[in-house]
């Protein structure tokens, strides 16, 4: 019979190696339990790893597109709400013009209502969301509309210059001395300048002859709308601009109503002013409603694109789960087994370390 000797060092070394492997396996198993996917995709999937990478990239692309769409949706929703408020202000101006009578109190109330509506319209038109102005077109960092009522307003000074030039050219002492025909001619010319069909002249605008009244004195907005890619194949307009006919006509009607419907104007001249303002505000309401419709259509397209992206993401994630998913029960059982193995190894190691010849002497 032959006796073999095994040193405690060799036993400890074997245990240490087994424990290191068990610890490594335990970390992987815990990761799989927590994440629900393989801890090492390359080892687990082999040749299918490239497929897994492609699908993961597709999910990330869809999530990035959904983030972009959420920003576009926020801009569209804010624009739609602002346009609704602008439409309400337009209706308020129309109601004030329709209710005009020859009484001084009614004229004063109408002028105040229209002037306040113009200030409110300007404030709403200058609304910004996440640092971008809604109605500036592609000039998102620029406030679109200038204030007419602000102290020293170049916009108001330009309108006054147009009036004074017309009066002096035609030998009229004051606006209250204009005939209905003269007032109609002046307002038609002023409206054509607001709408961009007639350029500025020099005089009265020194050095600005041939330029556009609206873009020179009223608006810093771009006439080009913001666009956003909402899917691989779709690009939609996700803003509108203050340079549209709806905005121009509202501002013209409000300026005319607040500035020229004065008490000292003859009634027949006031009728011309009221009719001109009423016609313009009607066009403003129609134009703003058209803008709301366009924004609404874009919102619907974004929603449909989001629904499509969500469906695509669900399909891809289903394939990914089949490819890289692990059995949670199996992984949990593996964690329990590895923990038990480590506990046994720790106990055995402790006992081996306590072995000593001194205990047998």
Short mmCIF file of C-alpha atoms in Angstrom, two decimals:
data_model
loop_
_atom_site.label_atom_id
_atom_site.label_comp_id
_atom_site.label_asym_id
_atom_site.label_seq_id
_atom_site.Cartn_x
_atom_site.Cartn_y
_atom_site.Cartn_z
CA UNK A 1 0.00 0.00 0.00
CA UNK A 2 1.26 3.43 -0.93
CA UNK A 3 0.52 6.77 0.77
CA UNK A 4 0.16 10.01 -1.28
CA UNK A 5 0.80 13.44 0.14
CA UNK A 6 -1.15 16.58 -0.91
CA UNK A 7 0.00 19.91 0.51
CA UNK A 8 -2.44 22.48 1.88
CA UNK A 9 -0.89 25.04 -0.50
CA UNK A 10 -1.97 23.12 -3.58
CA UNK A 11 -5.46 22.70 -2.14
CA UNK A 12 -5.67 26.43 -1.38
CA UNK A 13 -4.46 27.27 -4.88
CA UNK A 14 -7.13 25.11 -6.48
CA UNK A 15 -9.78 26.60 -4.25
CA UNK A 16 -8.61 30.14 -5.04
CA UNK A 17 -8.87 29.49 -8.78
CA UNK A 18 -12.32 27.93 -8.39
CA UNK A 19 -13.48 30.87 -6.29
CA UNK A 20 -12.19 33.41 -8.81
CA UNK A 21 -14.06 31.68 -11.62
CA UNK A 22 -17.19 31.38 -9.49
CA UNK A 23 -17.02 35.08 -8.61
CA UNK A 24 -16.65 36.00 -12.26
CA UNK A 25 -19.56 33.78 -13.21
CA UNK A 26 -21.62 35.25 -10.36
CA UNK A 27 -21.05 38.80 -11.61
CA UNK A 28 -22.20 37.79 -15.10
CA UNK A 29 -25.21 35.92 -13.73
CA UNK A 30 -26.22 38.90 -11.57
CA UNK A 31 -25.92 41.17 -14.60
CA UNK A 32 -28.16 38.87 -16.63
CA UNK A 33 -30.76 38.73 -13.85
CA UNK A 34 -30.74 42.54 -13.61
CA UNK A 35 -30.71 43.38 -17.34
CA UNK A 36 -32.49 40.35 -18.76
CA UNK A 37 -29.86 39.98 -21.52
CA UNK A 38 -26.62 38.10 -21.98
CA UNK A 39 -23.72 39.58 -20.04
CA UNK A 40 -21.29 38.88 -22.90
CA UNK A 41 -23.08 39.16 -26.24
CA UNK A 42 -20.07 38.07 -28.27
CA UNK A 43 -19.66 34.80 -26.40
CA UNK A 44 -23.38 34.07 -26.18
CA UNK A 45 -24.38 34.95 -29.74
CA UNK A 46 -21.28 34.17 -31.77
CA UNK A 47 -21.99 34.87 -35.44
CA UNK A 48 -25.33 36.48 -34.61
CA UNK A 49 -23.57 39.35 -32.81
CA UNK A 50 -23.58 41.55 -35.92
CA UNK A 51 -27.34 41.06 -36.25
CA UNK A 52 -27.74 42.11 -32.63
CA UNK A 53 -25.65 45.25 -33.22
CA UNK A 54 -27.71 46.19 -36.29
CA UNK A 55 -31.00 45.80 -34.44
CA UNK A 56 -29.71 47.77 -31.44
CA UNK A 57 -28.61 50.57 -33.76
CA UNK A 58 -32.08 50.61 -35.36
CA UNK A 59 -33.70 50.99 -31.94
CA UNK A 60 -31.36 53.87 -31.07
CA UNK A 61 -32.14 55.56 -34.41
CA UNK A 62 -35.88 55.27 -33.76
CA UNK A 63 -35.48 56.66 -30.22
CA UNK A 64 -33.48 59.62 -31.56
CA UNK A 65 -36.20 60.27 -34.15
CA UNK A 66 -38.88 60.09 -31.45
CA UNK A 67 -36.95 62.68 -29.42
CA UNK A 68 -36.78 64.96 -32.45
CA UNK A 69 -40.49 64.48 -33.06
CA UNK A 70 -41.33 65.33 -29.46
CA UNK A 71 -39.54 68.69 -29.85
CA UNK A 72 -41.40 69.31 -33.12
CA UNK A 73 -44.71 68.37 -31.48
CA UNK A 74 -44.07 70.81 -28.64
CA UNK A 75 -43.38 73.59 -31.15
CA UNK A 76 -46.49 72.73 -33.16
CA UNK A 77 -48.74 72.54 -30.10
CA UNK A 78 -47.45 75.89 -28.83
CA UNK A 79 -47.89 77.47 -32.27
CA UNK A 80 -51.43 76.13 -32.56
CA UNK A 81 -52.37 77.50 -29.13
CA UNK A 82 -50.81 80.89 -29.92
CA UNK A 83 -52.62 81.09 -33.27
CA UNK A 84 -55.89 80.34 -31.50
CA UNK A 85 -55.28 83.28 -29.19
CA UNK A 86 -54.36 85.49 -32.16
CA UNK A 87 -57.61 84.45 -33.83
CA UNK A 88 -59.54 85.43 -30.69
CA UNK A 89 -57.87 88.85 -30.69
CA UNK A 90 -58.75 89.29 -34.36
CA UNK A 91 -62.38 88.54 -33.59
CA UNK A 92 -62.30 91.04 -30.73
CA UNK A 93 -61.06 93.77 -33.09
CA UNK A 94 -63.74 92.85 -35.63
CA UNK A 95 -66.42 93.05 -32.94
CA UNK A 96 -65.18 96.47 -31.87
CA UNK A 97 -65.27 97.78 -35.43
CA UNK A 98 -68.71 96.32 -36.02
CA UNK A 99 -70.07 98.00 -32.88
CA UNK A 100 -68.87 101.48 -33.79
CA UNK A 101 -71.34 104.32 -33.53
CA UNK A 102 -70.88 108.05 -33.81
CA UNK A 103 -70.72 108.52 -30.05
CA UNK A 104 -67.42 109.65 -28.57
CA UNK A 105 -67.47 107.02 -25.82
CA UNK A 106 -67.84 104.21 -28.35
CA UNK A 107 -64.99 105.58 -30.48
CA UNK A 108 -62.76 105.88 -27.44
CA UNK A 109 -63.60 102.37 -26.28
CA UNK A 110 -63.00 100.97 -29.76
CA UNK A 111 -59.62 102.67 -30.07
CA UNK A 112 -58.57 101.40 -26.64
CA UNK A 113 -59.73 97.86 -27.41
CA UNK A 114 -57.94 97.80 -30.76
CA UNK A 115 -54.75 99.31 -29.33
CA UNK A 116 -54.70 96.78 -26.48
CA UNK A 117 -55.38 93.97 -28.95
CA UNK A 118 -52.40 95.11 -31.06
CA UNK A 119 -50.11 95.06 -28.02
CA UNK A 120 -51.39 91.61 -27.00
CA UNK A 121 -51.02 90.37 -30.58
CA UNK A 122 -47.39 91.53 -30.64
CA UNK A 123 -46.65 89.83 -27.31
CA UNK A 124 -48.15 86.53 -28.45
CA UNK A 125 -46.41 86.72 -31.82
CA UNK A 126 -43.12 87.10 -29.92
CA UNK A 127 -43.70 83.92 -27.89
CA UNK A 128 -40.67 81.66 -27.54
CA UNK A 129 -40.47 77.99 -26.56
CA UNK A 130 -37.20 76.43 -25.37
CA UNK A 131 -35.36 79.55 -26.51
CA UNK A 132 -36.84 79.60 -30.04
CA UNK A 133 -39.36 82.16 -31.26
CA UNK A 134 -42.41 80.42 -32.73
CA UNK A 135 -43.22 82.90 -35.50
CA UNK A 136 -39.74 83.88 -36.68
CA UNK A 137 -39.52 81.20 -39.36
CA UNK A 138 -35.92 80.03 -39.63
CA UNK A 139 -34.71 83.12 -37.70
CA UNK A 140 -35.59 81.34 -34.45
CA UNK A 141 -33.26 83.46 -32.31
CA UNK A 142 -34.80 86.79 -33.39
CA UNK A 143 -37.96 88.37 -31.95
CA UNK A 144 -40.30 88.63 -34.96
CA UNK A 145 -42.54 91.68 -34.42
CA UNK A 146 -41.70 95.24 -33.40
CA UNK A 147 -43.95 97.03 -30.95
CA UNK A 148 -46.08 99.85 -32.34
CA UNK A 149 -46.83 101.43 -28.96
CA UNK A 150 -43.31 101.36 -27.50
CA UNK A 151 -41.69 104.71 -26.79
CA UNK A 152 -39.73 105.91 -29.83
CA UNK A 153 -41.04 103.03 -31.97
CA UNK A 154 -39.53 103.18 -35.50
CA UNK A 155 -42.67 101.35 -36.68
CA UNK A 156 -44.99 104.13 -35.49
CA UNK A 157 -42.60 106.78 -36.80
CA UNK A 158 -42.72 105.12 -40.24
CA UNK A 159 -46.55 105.19 -40.29
CA UNK A 160 -46.53 108.86 -39.20
CA UNK A 161 -44.01 109.61 -41.95
CA UNK A 162 -46.31 108.02 -44.53
CA UNK A 163 -49.25 110.14 -43.33
CA UNK A 164 -47.28 113.39 -43.15
CA UNK A 165 -45.80 112.80 -46.61
CA UNK A 166 -49.27 112.22 -48.09
CA UNK A 167 -50.64 115.35 -46.40
CA UNK A 168 -47.78 117.58 -47.52
CA UNK A 169 -47.75 116.17 -51.07
CA UNK A 170 -51.46 116.86 -51.48
CA UNK A 171 -51.48 120.21 -49.65
CA UNK A 172 -53.70 118.98 -46.80
CA UNK A 173 -53.29 120.77 -43.48
CA UNK A 174 -54.23 117.85 -41.19
CA UNK A 175 -55.69 114.35 -41.33
CA UNK A 176 -59.09 115.63 -40.18
CA UNK A 177 -59.24 117.74 -43.35
CA UNK A 178 -58.98 114.73 -45.69
CA UNK A 179 -61.95 113.83 -47.86
CA UNK A 180 -63.27 110.26 -47.93
CA UNK A 181 -61.60 109.74 -51.34
CA UNK A 182 -58.26 111.07 -50.09
CA UNK A 183 -58.43 108.88 -46.97
CA UNK A 184 -59.28 105.84 -49.10
CA UNK A 185 -56.32 106.53 -51.40
CA UNK A 186 -53.96 106.95 -48.46
CA UNK A 187 -55.15 103.75 -46.74
CA UNK A 188 -54.96 101.72 -49.94
CA UNK A 189 -51.37 102.85 -50.46
CA UNK A 190 -50.47 102.15 -46.82
CA UNK A 191 -52.03 98.68 -46.97
CA UNK A 192 -50.14 97.83 -50.15
CA UNK A 193 -46.92 98.74 -48.34
CA UNK A 194 -47.87 96.56 -45.36
CA UNK A 195 -48.58 93.68 -47.77
CA UNK A 196 -45.32 94.18 -49.65
CA UNK A 197 -46.83 95.01 -53.04
CA UNK A 198 -45.61 98.63 -52.96
CA UNK A 199 -42.04 99.49 -51.88
CA UNK A 200 -40.93 102.38 -49.70
CA UNK A 201 -40.24 105.74 -51.30
CA UNK A 202 -37.64 108.40 -50.60
CA UNK A 203 -38.99 110.74 -49.33
CA UNK A 204 -40.32 110.22 -46.73
CA UNK A 205 -37.97 107.34 -45.83
CA UNK A 206 -34.52 108.71 -46.47
CA UNK A 207 -32.14 106.17 -47.99
CA UNK A 208 -34.76 103.38 -47.89
CA UNK A 209 -36.40 103.86 -51.28
CA UNK A 210 -37.34 100.55 -52.90
CA UNK A 211 -37.18 98.52 -49.69
CA UNK A 212 -40.04 96.57 -48.10
CA UNK A 213 -42.01 98.39 -45.39
CA UNK A 214 -42.87 95.25 -43.40
CA UNK A 215 -39.38 93.78 -43.21
CA UNK A 216 -37.80 97.20 -42.61
CA UNK A 217 -39.98 98.50 -39.78
CA UNK A 218 -42.24 95.71 -38.51
CA UNK A 219 -40.82 92.19 -38.79
CA UNK A 220 -37.43 90.52 -38.37
CA UNK A 221 -38.91 87.11 -39.12
CA UNK A 222 -37.83 84.92 -42.01
CA UNK A 223 -40.45 84.05 -44.61
CA UNK A 224 -39.14 80.46 -44.63
CA UNK A 225 -40.79 78.07 -42.15
CA UNK A 226 -38.89 75.70 -39.91
CA UNK A 227 -38.97 72.13 -41.21
CA UNK A 228 -38.32 68.87 -39.38
CA UNK A 229 -37.65 65.36 -40.64
CA UNK A 230 -40.20 63.23 -38.79
CA UNK A 231 -39.37 59.88 -40.41
CA UNK A 232 -36.97 58.42 -42.93
CA UNK A 233 -39.12 59.70 -45.79
CA UNK A 234 -41.15 62.64 -44.39
CA UNK A 235 -40.26 66.28 -43.80
CA UNK A 236 -42.93 68.69 -42.53
CA UNK A 237 -43.15 72.41 -41.73
CA UNK A 238 -43.16 72.71 -37.94
CA UNK A 239 -43.62 76.46 -37.60
CA UNK A 240 -45.23 79.42 -39.26
CA UNK A 241 -44.01 82.96 -39.77
CA UNK A 242 -45.11 86.48 -38.87
CA UNK A 243 -44.68 87.51 -42.50
CA UNK A 244 -47.90 85.84 -43.63
CA UNK A 245 -50.94 87.83 -44.87
CA UNK A 246 -52.86 87.03 -41.67
CA UNK A 247 -50.31 88.84 -39.49
CA UNK A 248 -49.88 91.74 -41.92
CA UNK A 249 -53.61 92.36 -42.21
CA UNK A 250 -54.17 92.21 -38.47
CA UNK A 251 -51.43 94.74 -37.78
CA UNK A 252 -52.65 97.02 -40.58
CA UNK A 253 -56.26 96.91 -39.34
CA UNK A 254 -55.18 97.55 -35.74
CA UNK A 255 -52.90 100.46 -36.66
CA UNK A 256 -55.61 102.06 -38.81
CA UNK A 257 -58.31 101.53 -36.17
CA UNK A 258 -56.27 102.79 -33.23
CA UNK A 259 -54.66 105.75 -35.02
CA UNK A 260 -57.23 107.18 -37.43
CA UNK A 261 -60.61 106.53 -35.83
CA UNK A 262 -60.34 109.79 -33.92
CA UNK A 263 -63.12 111.97 -32.64
CA UNK A 264 -62.25 114.92 -34.89
CA UNK A 265 -62.59 112.91 -38.11
CA UNK A 266 -65.76 113.62 -40.12
CA UNK A 267 -68.22 110.74 -39.94
CA UNK A 268 -67.99 109.95 -43.66
CA UNK A 269 -64.19 109.71 -43.35
CA UNK A 270 -64.54 107.48 -40.27
CA UNK A 271 -66.75 105.21 -42.33
CA UNK A 272 -63.97 104.81 -44.90
CA UNK A 273 -61.46 104.06 -42.12
CA UNK A 274 -63.80 101.57 -40.44
CA UNK A 275 -64.57 99.79 -43.70
CA UNK A 276 -60.87 99.52 -44.59
CA UNK A 277 -59.99 98.17 -41.13
CA UNK A 278 -62.96 95.77 -41.14
CA UNK A 279 -61.97 94.38 -44.55
CA UNK A 280 -58.37 93.88 -43.40
CA UNK A 281 -59.32 92.20 -40.11
CA UNK A 282 -61.60 89.83 -42.02
CA UNK A 283 -58.63 88.83 -44.18
CA UNK A 284 -56.52 88.50 -41.02
CA UNK A 285 -59.00 86.05 -39.47
CA UNK A 286 -59.06 84.00 -42.67
CA UNK A 287 -55.26 84.01 -42.92
CA UNK A 288 -54.73 83.01 -39.29
CA UNK A 289 -57.25 80.19 -39.66
CA UNK A 290 -55.34 78.96 -42.71
CA UNK A 291 -52.15 78.93 -40.64
CA UNK A 292 -53.90 76.98 -37.88
CA UNK A 293 -55.03 74.44 -40.47
CA UNK A 294 -51.49 74.02 -41.78
CA UNK A 295 -50.13 73.59 -38.25
CA UNK A 296 -52.89 71.09 -37.49
CA UNK A 297 -52.03 69.02 -40.57
CA UNK A 298 -48.37 68.98 -39.57
CA UNK A 299 -49.33 67.90 -36.04
CA UNK A 300 -51.37 65.02 -37.46
CA UNK A 301 -48.47 63.90 -39.66
CA UNK A 302 -46.12 63.96 -36.66
CA UNK A 303 -48.59 61.86 -34.66
CA UNK A 304 -48.90 59.32 -37.47
CA UNK A 305 -45.11 59.20 -37.82
CA UNK A 306 -44.77 58.61 -34.06
CA UNK A 307 -47.31 55.77 -34.19
CA UNK A 308 -45.37 54.18 -37.05
CA UNK A 309 -42.04 54.57 -35.21
CA UNK A 310 -43.52 53.04 -32.05
CA UNK A 311 -44.75 50.03 -34.04
CA UNK A 312 -41.35 49.60 -35.70
CA UNK A 313 -39.60 49.83 -32.34
CA UNK A 314 -41.89 47.17 -30.85
CA UNK A 315 -41.16 44.75 -33.70
CA UNK A 316 -37.41 45.29 -33.52
CA UNK A 317 -37.33 44.99 -29.73
CA UNK A 318 -39.24 41.71 -29.99
CA UNK A 319 -36.54 40.35 -32.32
CA UNK A 320 -33.83 41.70 -30.02
CA UNK A 321 -35.39 40.07 -26.99
CA UNK A 322 -35.51 36.72 -28.80
CA UNK A 323 -31.88 37.16 -29.80
CA UNK A 324 -30.23 38.46 -26.66
CA UNK A 325 -32.73 37.74 -23.90
CA UNK A 326 -31.98 35.22 -21.17
CA UNK A 327 -34.22 32.97 -19.09
CA UNK A 328 -34.63 35.00 -15.90
CA UNK A 329 -35.51 31.89 -13.85
CA UNK A 330 -32.46 29.98 -15.11
CA UNK A 331 -30.18 32.96 -14.45
CA UNK A 332 -31.59 33.38 -10.93
CA UNK A 333 -31.06 29.66 -10.22
CA UNK A 334 -27.50 30.00 -11.47
CA UNK A 335 -26.89 32.92 -9.09
CA UNK A 336 -28.15 30.85 -6.16
CA UNK A 337 -25.94 27.88 -7.09
CA UNK A 338 -22.84 30.03 -7.50
CA UNK A 339 -23.46 31.73 -4.16
CA UNK A 340 -23.77 28.33 -2.48
CA UNK A 341 -20.56 27.17 -4.18
CA UNK A 342 -18.69 30.27 -3.00
CA UNK A 343 -19.96 29.84 0.56
CA UNK A 344 -18.71 26.22 0.55
CA UNK A 345 -15.36 27.28 -0.86
CA UNK A 346 -14.99 30.01 1.79
CA UNK A 347 -15.79 27.49 4.55
CA UNK A 348 -13.34 24.91 3.23
CA UNK A 349 -10.61 27.50 2.81
CA UNK A 350 -11.12 28.65 6.39
CA UNK A 351 -10.80 25.12 7.70
CA UNK A 352 -7.66 24.40 5.68
CA UNK A 353 -6.04 27.56 6.98
CA UNK A 354 -6.66 26.39 10.56
CA UNK A 355 -4.75 23.11 9.99
CA UNK A 356 -1.49 23.03 11.99
CA UNK A 357 0.86 20.29 13.31
CA UNK A 358 0.86 22.14 16.60
CA UNK A 359 -2.66 20.84 17.16
CA UNK A 360 -1.37 17.24 17.02
CA UNK A 361 1.75 17.58 19.14
#
